[in-house]
Each structure stands twice: as structure tokens, then as C-alpha cells.
Short mmCIF file of C-alpha atoms in Angstrom, two decimals:
data_model
loop_
_atom_site.label_atom_id
_atom_site.label_comp_id
_atom_site.label_asym_id
_atom_site.label_seq_id
_atom_site.Cartn_x
_atom_site.Cartn_y
_atom_site.Cartn_z
CA UNK A 1 -32.61 -36.90 -19.53
CA UNK A 2 -31.91 -34.94 -22.70
CA UNK A 3 -33.94 -35.70 -25.88
CA UNK A 4 -31.90 -36.90 -28.80
CA UNK A 5 -28.26 -36.43 -29.48
CA UNK A 6 -26.15 -33.99 -31.42
CA UNK A 7 -22.79 -35.90 -31.06
CA UNK A 8 -21.59 -38.31 -33.80
CA UNK A 9 -22.65 -41.79 -33.33
CA UNK A 10 -20.25 -44.09 -31.57
CA UNK A 11 -20.21 -47.87 -31.98
CA UNK A 12 -19.36 -50.08 -29.19
CA UNK A 13 -17.44 -53.39 -29.64
CA UNK A 14 -19.62 -56.45 -29.97
CA UNK A 15 -18.99 -58.21 -26.68
CA UNK A 16 -19.70 -61.66 -28.17
CA UNK A 17 -16.80 -63.41 -26.14
CA UNK A 18 -18.48 -62.38 -22.83
CA UNK A 19 -20.91 -65.07 -21.44
CA UNK A 20 -23.40 -62.25 -20.81
CA UNK A 21 -23.83 -61.95 -24.59
CA UNK A 22 -25.29 -65.40 -24.85
CA UNK A 23 -27.66 -65.17 -21.91
CA UNK A 24 -31.09 -65.51 -23.37
CA UNK A 25 -32.84 -63.88 -20.36
CA UNK A 26 -30.58 -60.87 -20.61
CA UNK A 27 -31.14 -60.64 -24.42
CA UNK A 28 -34.89 -60.81 -23.95
CA UNK A 29 -34.77 -57.97 -21.41
CA UNK A 30 -32.59 -55.82 -23.67
CA UNK A 31 -34.94 -56.44 -26.60
CA UNK A 32 -37.88 -55.41 -24.55
CA UNK A 33 -36.04 -52.17 -23.49
CA UNK A 34 -35.07 -51.22 -27.01
CA UNK A 35 -38.39 -52.16 -28.49
CA UNK A 36 -40.22 -49.93 -26.03
CA UNK A 37 -38.11 -46.97 -26.97
CA UNK A 38 -38.62 -47.59 -30.59
CA UNK A 39 -42.37 -47.83 -29.98
CA UNK A 40 -42.31 -44.31 -28.36
CA UNK A 41 -40.17 -42.83 -31.09
CA UNK A 42 -41.15 -44.51 -34.47
CA UNK A 43 -38.76 -42.43 -36.59
CA UNK A 44 -37.65 -45.64 -38.40
CA UNK A 45 -41.09 -46.59 -39.69
CA UNK A 46 -40.21 -46.22 -43.28
CA UNK A 47 -36.94 -47.95 -43.37
CA UNK A 48 -36.86 -51.78 -43.45
CA UNK A 49 -39.77 -54.02 -42.54
CA UNK A 50 -38.59 -54.67 -38.99
CA UNK A 51 -40.15 -51.49 -37.63
CA UNK A 52 -43.56 -51.80 -39.24
CA UNK A 53 -43.74 -55.41 -38.01
CA UNK A 54 -42.98 -54.23 -34.34
CA UNK A 55 -45.30 -51.23 -34.46
CA UNK A 56 -48.16 -53.48 -35.95
CA UNK A 57 -47.76 -56.08 -33.32
CA UNK A 58 -47.93 -53.40 -30.58
CA UNK A 59 -50.86 -51.47 -32.28
CA UNK A 60 -52.93 -54.68 -32.74
CA UNK A 61 -52.20 -56.10 -29.28
CA UNK A 62 -54.55 -56.11 -26.30
CA UNK A 63 -52.85 -53.10 -24.54
CA UNK A 64 -51.62 -51.00 -27.43
CA UNK A 65 -48.27 -51.20 -25.74
CA UNK A 66 -45.13 -53.49 -25.86
CA UNK A 67 -46.38 -55.43 -22.80
CA UNK A 68 -49.27 -56.75 -24.95
CA UNK A 69 -46.83 -58.55 -27.46
CA UNK A 70 -45.81 -62.05 -26.58
CA UNK A 71 -42.04 -62.24 -26.24
CA UNK A 72 -41.82 -65.18 -28.61
CA UNK A 73 -42.93 -62.82 -31.33
CA UNK A 74 -39.78 -60.59 -30.88
CA UNK A 75 -37.99 -62.96 -33.37
CA UNK A 76 -40.31 -61.79 -36.19
CA UNK A 77 -38.71 -58.36 -35.85
CA UNK A 78 -35.17 -59.80 -36.14
CA UNK A 79 -36.09 -61.83 -39.08
CA UNK A 80 -36.97 -58.64 -41.09
CA UNK A 81 -33.61 -56.92 -40.32
CA UNK A 82 -31.07 -56.87 -43.19
CA UNK A 83 -28.27 -55.39 -40.94
CA UNK A 84 -28.10 -52.44 -43.23
CA UNK A 85 -27.20 -50.06 -40.37
CA UNK A 86 -29.34 -47.21 -41.70
CA UNK A 87 -31.38 -46.90 -38.49
CA UNK A 88 -28.22 -46.54 -36.51
CA UNK A 89 -26.58 -44.14 -39.01
CA UNK A 90 -29.50 -41.93 -40.14
CA UNK A 91 -32.48 -42.16 -38.10
CA UNK A 92 -32.07 -43.12 -34.38
CA UNK A 93 -31.49 -40.20 -31.94
CA UNK A 94 -30.73 -42.53 -29.12
CA UNK A 95 -27.47 -44.09 -30.39
CA UNK A 96 -24.41 -43.88 -28.16
CA UNK A 97 -23.09 -41.58 -26.70
CA UNK A 98 -26.80 -41.01 -25.72
CA UNK A 99 -27.31 -42.56 -22.30
CA UNK A 100 -29.97 -44.89 -23.82
CA UNK A 101 -27.26 -46.50 -25.89
CA UNK A 102 -29.39 -48.03 -28.71
CA UNK A 103 -27.63 -50.06 -31.39
CA UNK A 104 -30.63 -51.85 -33.09
CA UNK A 105 -28.65 -53.62 -35.79
CA UNK A 106 -26.29 -55.13 -33.38
CA UNK A 107 -29.15 -56.25 -31.03
CA UNK A 108 -30.60 -58.03 -33.93
CA UNK A 109 -27.25 -59.57 -34.76
CA UNK A 110 -27.00 -60.67 -31.14
CA UNK A 111 -30.35 -62.31 -31.28
CA UNK A 112 -29.43 -64.08 -34.55
CA UNK A 113 -26.10 -65.29 -33.07
CA UNK A 114 -27.91 -66.62 -29.92
CA UNK A 115 -30.42 -68.44 -32.00
CA UNK A 116 -27.71 -69.82 -34.21
CA UNK A 117 -25.73 -71.21 -31.29
CA UNK A 118 -28.85 -72.57 -29.83
CA UNK A 119 -30.51 -74.20 -32.72
CA UNK A 120 -27.67 -74.38 -35.29
CA UNK A 121 -27.68 -72.98 -38.85
CA UNK A 122 -29.57 -74.72 -41.41
CA UNK A 123 -27.78 -76.73 -44.12
CA UNK A 124 -29.16 -74.74 -47.04
CA UNK A 125 -28.32 -71.36 -45.40
CA UNK A 126 -24.88 -72.41 -44.48
CA UNK A 127 -24.11 -73.49 -48.08
CA UNK A 128 -25.48 -70.27 -49.59
CA UNK A 129 -23.27 -68.36 -47.29
CA UNK A 130 -20.07 -70.33 -48.29
CA UNK A 131 -19.55 -68.00 -51.17
CA UNK A 132 -16.01 -68.91 -51.71
CA UNK A 133 -16.60 -72.58 -52.16
CA UNK A 134 -19.76 -72.10 -54.34
CA UNK A 135 -17.87 -69.46 -56.45
CA UNK A 136 -14.76 -71.62 -57.07
CA UNK A 137 -16.75 -74.74 -57.93
CA UNK A 138 -19.10 -72.56 -60.20
CA UNK A 139 -16.19 -71.37 -62.42
CA UNK A 140 -16.08 -74.90 -63.77
CA UNK A 141 -19.72 -74.97 -64.90
CA UNK A 142 -20.62 -71.33 -65.29
CA UNK A 143 -22.70 -71.74 -68.46
CA UNK A 144 -24.76 -74.51 -66.80
CA UNK A 145 -25.28 -72.55 -63.68
CA UNK A 146 -26.25 -69.43 -65.48
CA UNK A 147 -28.83 -71.38 -67.60
CA UNK A 148 -30.25 -73.07 -64.41
CA UNK A 149 -30.51 -69.99 -62.29
CA UNK A 150 -31.82 -67.55 -65.06
CA UNK A 151 -35.21 -66.21 -63.90
CA UNK A 152 -36.76 -67.17 -67.19
CA UNK A 153 -35.98 -70.82 -66.66
CA UNK A 154 -38.97 -71.24 -64.48
CA UNK A 155 -38.89 -75.14 -64.17
CA UNK A 156 -35.30 -74.96 -62.62
CA UNK A 157 -36.23 -71.90 -60.58
CA UNK A 158 -39.29 -73.48 -59.15
CA UNK A 159 -37.06 -76.45 -58.09
CA UNK A 160 -34.59 -74.17 -56.65
CA UNK A 161 -37.36 -72.36 -54.69
CA UNK A 162 -38.68 -75.68 -53.42
CA UNK A 163 -35.35 -77.14 -52.28
CA UNK A 164 -33.24 -74.02 -51.46
CA UNK A 165 -35.91 -71.46 -50.61
CA UNK A 166 -34.76 -69.00 -53.24
CA UNK A 167 -37.68 -67.16 -54.71
CA UNK A 168 -38.38 -68.13 -58.32
CA UNK A 169 -38.60 -64.35 -59.39
CA UNK A 170 -35.43 -63.08 -57.64
CA UNK A 171 -32.70 -62.10 -60.15
CA UNK A 172 -29.58 -64.06 -59.17
CA UNK A 173 -25.90 -63.09 -59.76
CA UNK A 174 -24.31 -64.54 -62.87
CA UNK A 175 -21.38 -66.97 -62.46
CA UNK A 176 -17.99 -66.05 -64.08
CA UNK A 177 -16.18 -68.70 -65.98
CA UNK A 178 -12.77 -67.35 -64.80
CA UNK A 179 -12.01 -65.58 -61.46
CA UNK A 180 -11.12 -61.92 -61.55
CA UNK A 181 -7.92 -62.81 -59.69
CA UNK A 182 -6.83 -65.20 -62.45
CA UNK A 183 -7.86 -62.73 -65.21
CA UNK A 184 -5.93 -59.91 -63.66
CA UNK A 185 -2.73 -62.04 -63.43
CA UNK A 186 -3.25 -63.23 -67.05
CA UNK A 187 -3.91 -59.74 -68.46
CA UNK A 188 -1.67 -57.13 -66.82
CA UNK A 189 -2.57 -53.53 -67.51
CA UNK A 190 -0.21 -50.75 -68.70
CA UNK A 191 0.22 -47.85 -66.39
CA UNK A 192 -0.14 -44.33 -67.63
CA UNK A 193 3.12 -42.67 -66.85
CA UNK A 194 1.76 -39.17 -67.57
CA UNK A 195 -0.84 -39.42 -64.83
CA UNK A 196 -0.33 -37.17 -61.79
CA UNK A 197 -0.50 -40.18 -59.45
CA UNK A 198 2.06 -42.17 -61.25
CA UNK A 199 4.79 -43.38 -58.92
CA UNK A 200 2.95 -42.03 -55.83
CA UNK A 201 0.22 -44.62 -55.11
CA UNK A 202 -0.02 -48.36 -55.39
CA UNK A 203 -3.04 -50.54 -54.30
CA UNK A 204 -3.78 -54.16 -53.54
CA UNK A 205 -7.26 -54.81 -54.62
CA UNK A 206 -9.15 -57.17 -52.35
CA UNK A 207 -11.23 -58.82 -55.05
CA UNK A 208 -14.12 -59.90 -52.77
CA UNK A 209 -16.05 -63.01 -53.55
CA UNK A 210 -18.73 -61.13 -55.63
CA UNK A 211 -16.37 -59.57 -58.00
CA UNK A 212 -13.94 -62.51 -58.05
CA UNK A 213 -16.56 -65.16 -58.87
CA UNK A 214 -19.48 -63.28 -60.39
CA UNK A 215 -18.99 -59.76 -61.79
CA UNK A 216 -15.42 -59.44 -63.01
CA UNK A 217 -16.49 -56.40 -65.00
CA UNK A 218 -16.23 -54.26 -61.85
CA UNK A 219 -12.67 -55.54 -61.38
CA UNK A 220 -11.68 -54.88 -64.94
CA UNK A 221 -13.11 -51.38 -64.75
CA UNK A 222 -11.20 -50.68 -61.58
CA UNK A 223 -7.96 -51.84 -63.14
CA UNK A 224 -8.54 -49.78 -66.24
CA UNK A 225 -9.35 -46.55 -64.09
CA UNK A 226 -6.33 -47.09 -61.79
CA UNK A 227 -3.97 -47.84 -64.53
CA UNK A 228 -5.16 -44.70 -66.43
CA UNK A 229 -4.25 -42.77 -63.33
CA UNK A 230 -0.84 -44.39 -62.94
CA UNK A 231 -1.62 -46.51 -59.94
CA UNK A 232 0.24 -49.85 -59.62
CA UNK A 233 -2.12 -52.65 -58.70
CA UNK A 234 -2.18 -56.23 -57.48
CA UNK A 235 -5.18 -58.40 -57.02
CA UNK A 236 -5.73 -60.91 -54.12
CA UNK A 237 -8.63 -62.85 -52.85
CA UNK A 238 -7.43 -64.89 -49.83
CA UNK A 239 -10.95 -65.54 -48.62
CA UNK A 240 -14.47 -64.06 -48.20
CA UNK A 241 -14.78 -61.21 -45.67
CA UNK A 242 -17.55 -63.10 -43.70
CA UNK A 243 -20.49 -60.79 -44.40
CA UNK A 244 -22.80 -63.71 -45.47
CA UNK A 245 -21.82 -65.56 -42.26
CA UNK A 246 -22.36 -62.29 -40.20
CA UNK A 247 -25.86 -62.23 -41.57
CA UNK A 248 -26.40 -65.66 -40.14
CA UNK A 249 -25.03 -64.70 -36.75
CA UNK A 250 -21.92 -66.99 -37.11
CA UNK A 251 -19.51 -64.67 -35.28
CA UNK A 252 -16.70 -67.23 -34.78
CA UNK A 253 -16.52 -67.91 -38.45
CA UNK A 254 -16.47 -64.15 -39.21
CA UNK A 255 -13.60 -63.70 -36.66
CA UNK A 256 -11.70 -66.58 -38.30
CA UNK A 257 -12.21 -64.86 -41.83
CA UNK A 258 -10.92 -61.58 -40.36
CA UNK A 259 -7.75 -63.25 -39.13
CA UNK A 260 -7.15 -65.09 -42.42
CA UNK A 261 -7.75 -62.08 -44.80
CA UNK A 262 -5.76 -59.66 -42.55
CA UNK A 263 -2.84 -62.02 -42.44
CA UNK A 264 -2.77 -61.99 -46.33
CA UNK A 265 -3.27 -58.30 -46.81
CA UNK A 266 -0.96 -56.81 -44.17
CA UNK A 267 2.21 -57.76 -45.92
CA UNK A 268 1.00 -55.55 -48.87
CA UNK A 269 0.41 -52.70 -46.42
CA UNK A 270 3.89 -53.20 -45.16
CA UNK A 271 5.14 -52.70 -48.73
CA UNK A 272 3.29 -49.41 -48.99
CA UNK A 273 0.16 -50.50 -50.75
CA UNK A 274 -3.25 -49.19 -50.01
CA UNK A 275 -5.93 -51.82 -49.53
CA UNK A 276 -8.97 -51.31 -51.79
CA UNK A 277 -12.21 -53.35 -51.25
CA UNK A 278 -14.19 -53.61 -54.50
CA UNK A 279 -17.61 -53.72 -52.93
CA UNK A 280 -19.05 -51.69 -50.08
CA UNK A 281 -20.14 -54.65 -47.92
CA UNK A 282 -16.59 -55.92 -47.82
CA UNK A 283 -14.99 -52.56 -47.21
CA UNK A 284 -17.48 -52.08 -44.18
CA UNK A 285 -16.37 -55.37 -42.84
CA UNK A 286 -12.73 -54.54 -43.03
CA UNK A 287 -13.05 -50.93 -41.84
CA UNK A 288 -15.69 -51.19 -39.13
CA UNK A 289 -17.29 -54.65 -38.39
CA UNK A 290 -14.00 -56.55 -37.90
CA UNK A 291 -12.61 -54.01 -35.39
CA UNK A 292 -15.94 -54.29 -33.42
CA UNK A 293 -15.83 -58.09 -33.44
CA UNK A 294 -11.99 -58.38 -32.54
CA UNK A 295 -11.47 -55.00 -30.81
CA UNK A 296 -8.16 -55.78 -29.25
CA UNK A 297 -6.50 -57.22 -32.28
CA UNK A 298 -3.72 -54.77 -33.54
CA UNK A 299 -3.60 -56.39 -37.03
CA UNK A 300 -7.31 -55.86 -37.52
CA UNK A 301 -6.93 -52.21 -36.45
CA UNK A 302 -3.97 -51.63 -38.74
CA UNK A 303 -5.78 -53.09 -41.68
CA UNK A 304 -8.84 -51.04 -40.97
CA UNK A 305 -6.71 -47.79 -41.17
CA UNK A 306 -5.24 -48.93 -44.49
CA UNK A 307 -8.54 -49.82 -46.19
CA UNK A 308 -10.43 -47.79 -48.77
CA UNK A 309 -13.76 -48.27 -50.36
CA UNK A 310 -13.38 -48.28 -54.14
CA UNK A 311 -15.18 -45.04 -54.78
CA UNK A 312 -13.48 -43.39 -51.72
CA UNK A 313 -10.00 -44.27 -53.19
CA UNK A 314 -10.63 -42.80 -56.63
CA UNK A 315 -11.88 -39.56 -54.88
CA UNK A 316 -8.82 -39.63 -52.68
CA UNK A 317 -6.43 -39.80 -55.69
CA UNK A 318 -8.39 -36.93 -57.32
CA UNK A 319 -8.09 -34.75 -54.06
CA UNK A 320 -4.45 -35.46 -53.35
CA UNK A 321 -2.85 -35.76 -56.80
CA UNK A 322 -5.44 -34.96 -59.48
CA UNK A 323 -6.97 -37.32 -62.12
CA UNK A 324 -5.47 -38.13 -65.53
CA UNK A 325 -7.05 -36.29 -68.44
CA UNK A 326 -9.42 -37.86 -70.89
CA UNK A 327 -12.78 -38.11 -69.04
CA UNK A 328 -15.75 -37.68 -71.51
CA UNK A 329 -19.29 -36.64 -70.53
CA UNK A 330 -21.83 -39.49 -70.10
CA UNK A 331 -24.90 -38.93 -72.07
CA UNK A 332 -28.28 -39.25 -70.51
CA UNK A 333 -27.12 -38.66 -66.95
CA UNK A 334 -26.78 -41.16 -64.11
CA UNK A 335 -29.14 -42.12 -61.24
CA UNK A 336 -26.83 -43.39 -58.50
CA UNK A 337 -28.25 -45.43 -55.62
CA UNK A 338 -26.10 -44.95 -52.49
CA UNK A 339 -25.69 -48.41 -51.04
CA UNK A 340 -26.49 -48.82 -47.42
CA UNK A 341 -23.18 -50.41 -46.60
CA UNK A 342 -21.45 -47.47 -48.31
CA UNK A 343 -23.39 -44.98 -46.22
CA UNK A 344 -22.61 -47.06 -43.11
CA UNK A 345 -18.90 -46.39 -43.62
CA UNK A 346 -19.53 -42.71 -42.59
CA UNK A 347 -17.45 -41.35 -45.44
CA UNK A 348 -19.95 -39.23 -47.32
CA UNK A 349 -21.40 -40.04 -50.73
CA UNK A 350 -18.13 -40.93 -52.31
CA UNK A 351 -19.83 -42.71 -55.29
CA UNK A 352 -21.60 -39.48 -56.31
CA UNK A 353 -18.40 -37.50 -55.68
CA UNK A 354 -16.50 -39.88 -58.03
CA UNK A 355 -19.15 -39.58 -60.82
CA UNK A 356 -19.33 -35.80 -60.43
CA UNK A 357 -15.69 -35.70 -61.44
CA UNK A 358 -16.91 -36.68 -65.07
CA UNK A 359 -17.44 -33.32 -66.82
CA UNK A 360 -20.86 -32.14 -67.91
CA UNK A 361 -22.66 -35.19 -66.54
CA UNK A 362 -25.75 -34.93 -64.38
CA UNK A 363 -25.72 -37.29 -61.37
CA UNK A 364 -29.01 -37.76 -59.36
CA UNK A 365 -28.60 -39.47 -55.98
CA UNK A 366 -31.08 -41.97 -54.50
CA UNK A 367 -30.83 -42.22 -50.79
CA UNK A 368 -33.40 -44.96 -50.20
CA UNK A 369 -32.79 -48.65 -49.58
CA UNK A 370 -32.94 -50.91 -52.48
CA UNK A 371 -34.68 -53.55 -50.30
CA UNK A 372 -32.45 -56.41 -51.31
CA UNK A 373 -30.25 -57.06 -48.29
CA UNK A 374 -27.96 -59.67 -49.88
CA UNK A 375 -29.14 -63.21 -49.64
CA UNK A 376 -32.11 -62.04 -47.46
CA UNK A 377 -33.96 -60.39 -50.34
CA UNK A 378 -33.73 -63.48 -52.55
CA UNK A 379 -35.27 -65.73 -49.99
CA UNK A 380 -38.92 -66.99 -50.77
CA UNK A 381 -40.31 -65.49 -47.66
CA UNK A 382 -38.62 -62.10 -48.10
CA UNK A 383 -38.75 -61.42 -51.88
CA UNK A 384 -42.07 -59.62 -51.85
CA UNK A 385 -40.96 -57.48 -48.91
CA UNK A 386 -37.76 -56.65 -50.66
CA UNK A 387 -39.78 -55.42 -53.64
CA UNK A 388 -41.99 -53.42 -51.49
CA UNK A 389 -39.03 -51.77 -49.58
CA UNK A 390 -37.22 -51.07 -52.82
CA UNK A 391 -40.31 -49.47 -54.52
CA UNK A 392 -39.47 -45.80 -53.32
CA UNK A 393 -35.91 -46.08 -54.61
CA UNK A 394 -37.11 -47.52 -57.95
CA UNK A 395 -39.65 -44.72 -58.24
CA UNK A 396 -37.02 -42.06 -57.55
CA UNK A 397 -34.81 -43.63 -60.26
CA UNK A 398 -37.64 -43.56 -62.73
CA UNK A 399 -38.54 -40.02 -61.92
CA UNK A 400 -34.88 -39.00 -62.56
CA UNK A 401 -35.24 -40.37 -66.12
CA UNK A 402 -31.59 -40.93 -66.70
CA UNK A 403 -29.82 -42.96 -69.25
CA UNK A 404 -27.94 -44.93 -66.59
CA UNK A 405 -28.76 -46.48 -63.26
CA UNK A 406 -25.91 -47.53 -60.91
CA UNK A 407 -25.34 -48.63 -57.31
CA UNK A 408 -22.18 -49.22 -55.42
CA UNK A 409 -23.82 -52.59 -54.33
CA UNK A 410 -24.08 -54.92 -57.25
CA UNK A 411 -26.99 -56.90 -55.77
CA UNK A 412 -28.81 -53.61 -55.19
CA UNK A 413 -28.27 -52.50 -58.70
CA UNK A 414 -29.77 -55.68 -60.14
CA UNK A 415 -32.72 -55.67 -57.76
CA UNK A 416 -33.40 -51.86 -58.18
CA UNK A 417 -33.56 -52.34 -62.01
CA UNK A 418 -35.93 -55.28 -61.46
CA UNK A 419 -38.24 -53.25 -59.29
CA UNK A 420 -38.06 -50.47 -61.83
CA UNK A 421 -39.30 -52.85 -64.47
CA UNK A 422 -42.11 -53.83 -62.35
CA UNK A 423 -43.15 -50.31 -61.73
CA UNK A 424 -42.74 -48.98 -65.27
CA UNK A 425 -43.82 -51.93 -67.31
CA UNK A 426 -42.08 -53.55 -70.21
CA UNK A 427 -42.98 -50.85 -72.64
CA UNK A 428 -40.69 -48.16 -71.03
CA UNK A 429 -37.13 -48.05 -72.35
CA UNK A 430 -34.70 -49.63 -69.98
CA UNK A 431 -31.79 -47.53 -68.61
CA UNK A 432 -28.33 -49.01 -68.81
CA UNK A 433 -27.44 -50.63 -65.59
CA UNK A 434 -23.96 -50.43 -64.01
CA UNK A 435 -23.34 -52.78 -61.06
CA UNK A 436 -20.89 -50.11 -59.72
CA UNK A 437 -20.22 -46.53 -60.70
CA UNK A 438 -16.59 -47.45 -61.45
CA UNK A 439 -17.83 -49.11 -64.63
CA UNK A 440 -19.37 -45.79 -65.79
CA UNK A 441 -16.22 -43.98 -64.75
CA UNK A 442 -14.15 -46.48 -66.94
CA UNK A 443 -16.43 -45.90 -69.88
CA UNK A 444 -15.94 -42.07 -69.57
CA UNK A 445 -12.22 -42.61 -70.00
CA UNK A 446 -12.67 -44.41 -73.30
CA UNK A 447 -13.06 -42.84 -76.73
CA UNK A 448 -16.78 -42.10 -77.37
CA UNK A 449 -17.27 -44.83 -79.83
CA UNK A 450 -15.66 -47.53 -77.64
CA UNK A 451 -17.67 -46.24 -74.67
CA UNK A 452 -20.98 -46.58 -76.66
CA UNK A 453 -20.11 -50.03 -77.78
CA UNK A 454 -19.30 -51.12 -74.21
CA UNK A 455 -22.58 -49.62 -72.92
CA UNK A 456 -24.56 -51.60 -75.49
CA UNK A 457 -22.79 -54.85 -74.56
#
């Protein structure tokens, strides 16, 4: 048996429609096999909290080996997993095609799915994961929701913690009063006919539930950048990609979402449009997770091949056609956190590549997890762990001492800045946060006075 692997990682389809997948005895045996290999390796000790939990249980057990850990405690390891995929992508030497065939994140997902089918998904968890319904309803009461969920509104946040299990200190997304989809249709952008890519590229923007219902600024910045580069755009949001449901182990709902969204996007592909997902988690779902959940569906495969991550798309335009002139330097430099779900797309650091297209601008890259993990990091039982895991990334950003901090993941950007504030204290000047590097890129295209005003806002 050779040690480690030099080949590129290969991901096998998630065999969730096979009765074997749901067999608890088989699952327990596989967890025991994988945990024992992890115990002997321990390269992942400094990623998420799953591995420290596992190693602590082993080390504090009566035998100092996995056989001393009660199997009912295996669930504690799964509960700390955020499905970020970083152990698979960056650390584990035993991923396929290695004969040991380890896929730790998908094993945790399998455990989560088995438990969800066996015990059901809690009411609060299912409601929090129904992002489309919550987002659409929220547009009618955005001001009230933003007041109630603000972290400074401690009476309301304590009530939310009591009844919904959301930590009172976790910074939550703001609710938009108008969807990005509606705004884009109401305010069409004018294309730059002098841009090198004019007439050569057109894109349908998959708005994603986060941009559509919460941070429309990411969408506006995307429209501005693509219009400046002559790219014709359309904006659609047929449904959520299912990532929040995936995190709960609800694979059937994720498969249904894949079929719904692909049916809405493929007609645009047939008309020659590129599909651009505005957040990396959703790009990961369309490009990689859906084909692993529905591996024999030709529509899912076709959509996967047509989909770009947002940063990836701008870099692709720059390489194939060249960018429109007019980019101005960004004063103070940028600390860019590479989101785990961007790294899991195995496309290289496209966010950093994009920002480095801005002239005379320092870009410092942070390759540590922010600790947030979507809904996971806002849960009462997880928030302190999310802060602990995100501390090295926050310290790296503080050390970089840049004027801007950005992440391709909007939730990671907010959480990272919050941890930075905890580390630095309130007296240190706060850097300007961007929920996605496309916002900084859009500012770089504006005249300096307009860019400065936008940054202050």
C-alpha cells in the first residue's frame, strides 16, 4: 500500500438512491474505518472543529485508540462539520483515487442524511433553510426585520436565541426591500460598445437567494462590471440551489431544486448565454454537487459545463477578450479571504486573480477558514466555535493592515470582520468590508470621487 497520493482528487457520485446508503450498520462501519485512518494521520487537526473533537475523544478514551470511543459519540464529529470540503481538497492524502478512498465531507453528509430520514428535520431548522420563502416574505417587512435582527437589539436577539437557536451575538444578513431580480429588470444597464468583449459574450446571472433577497449590492456591482465590459446580461432566480437543505441532509429536496433550476437556466444556455452564479456556494452546487447527486442526468451535466463562478467569469473575459479600460488603483490595498466553497471548485484563486487586474493595488490573500459555515456558525451551540475557527483568518487580515477586507462568501466577510473587531478591539480603525471582490472591482471602474463616496456609504 503506497502512502499518500500524487494524483488529482476524484469525487465519486453520492450513491444516495442505493439502499446501502441508508443502512445504519454499514454507515457506522464506514465511519469507524475512516475515523481510524484520520486518527493515524491527523493532518486535518487545524481545520474545522470536527477533527479536534475526534482526536480528543480518542486521546481521552480508555485505550487511546478509536475502539475506546463509544460509537454513539461519532455524531459529535459530524455535528461540527460545515461541509466546507477543505479536508478533501487541501489536506487528505487518502482521497480517491487512493485505494483507501476517503471522502470525509460526504461521509458526514451521509450520516446527516441518515439521521434526517430517521428522526426528521426540526421545524426551526427546516424554516431557516427555506431561504426563498423567508426572503420573499421578508421584502414586505425589510425595515422591521432588520431592526429585529440587528445584533444591538439585544431584547429581540435574546428572544430569537431562545426560540430559534440563533446566537444573540451572531451578525445576521440584512433583508433587502426589493429583490435583485426585480431591481435589475426595473433598472437596465447600458453596455459599453467600446469594450473588447462587446458582442462576444452574454451571461444569465443566477441571482442566488442571498444576493436576490439580502445583498443586492453584489448584484448591482456585477451588472456594472459586466456592462462596462460590454457583456449582455439577464437576471433570473428560479429557486434556491439547495445548499441550506444539503447542510441538513435533505438530499431529495436538493435533487428537486437541481431539476427546477436547471430547467429554468438551460433555455438560456441554448441561446448562447453563459451561466454565472453570484456566490461561490451556489456555483459549487451547480458545477459539482448537483452532478454528484444526480450523476446520470444529462441536463445537470450540461448546466455544470456552462456555469461560471462570478470571479472566474471576469477572469475568463480578461484572458479571452481583454478588459475595458478605466480601472483605477484601490488605495490601502485589499485583504481577500478565499472562500472555502470557491476553493472547492478547484479553479484556482480566481477572486485574487480578478483583483490583481486592478493596477497598482496590493492584494493579500487569506487561505484560512472564516469559521462561519452558513447557518451553522450562527447557531447558539456553534457560534463560539465559529469565532475560534475564524480567529487565524482574522489575525491574518489584521496583520495585512489593508484598507479593505473582502471575501467571495458574503457570510464569511461579515463574520470575518466581526472576529477582527473582537481581536483588535473597538479603538482600531475598521477596514472597509466588501461582501464580494466584485464590489471593489466595480468601484475601481468609477471615477475616484464616486468610488470614495461609495466606499464611505
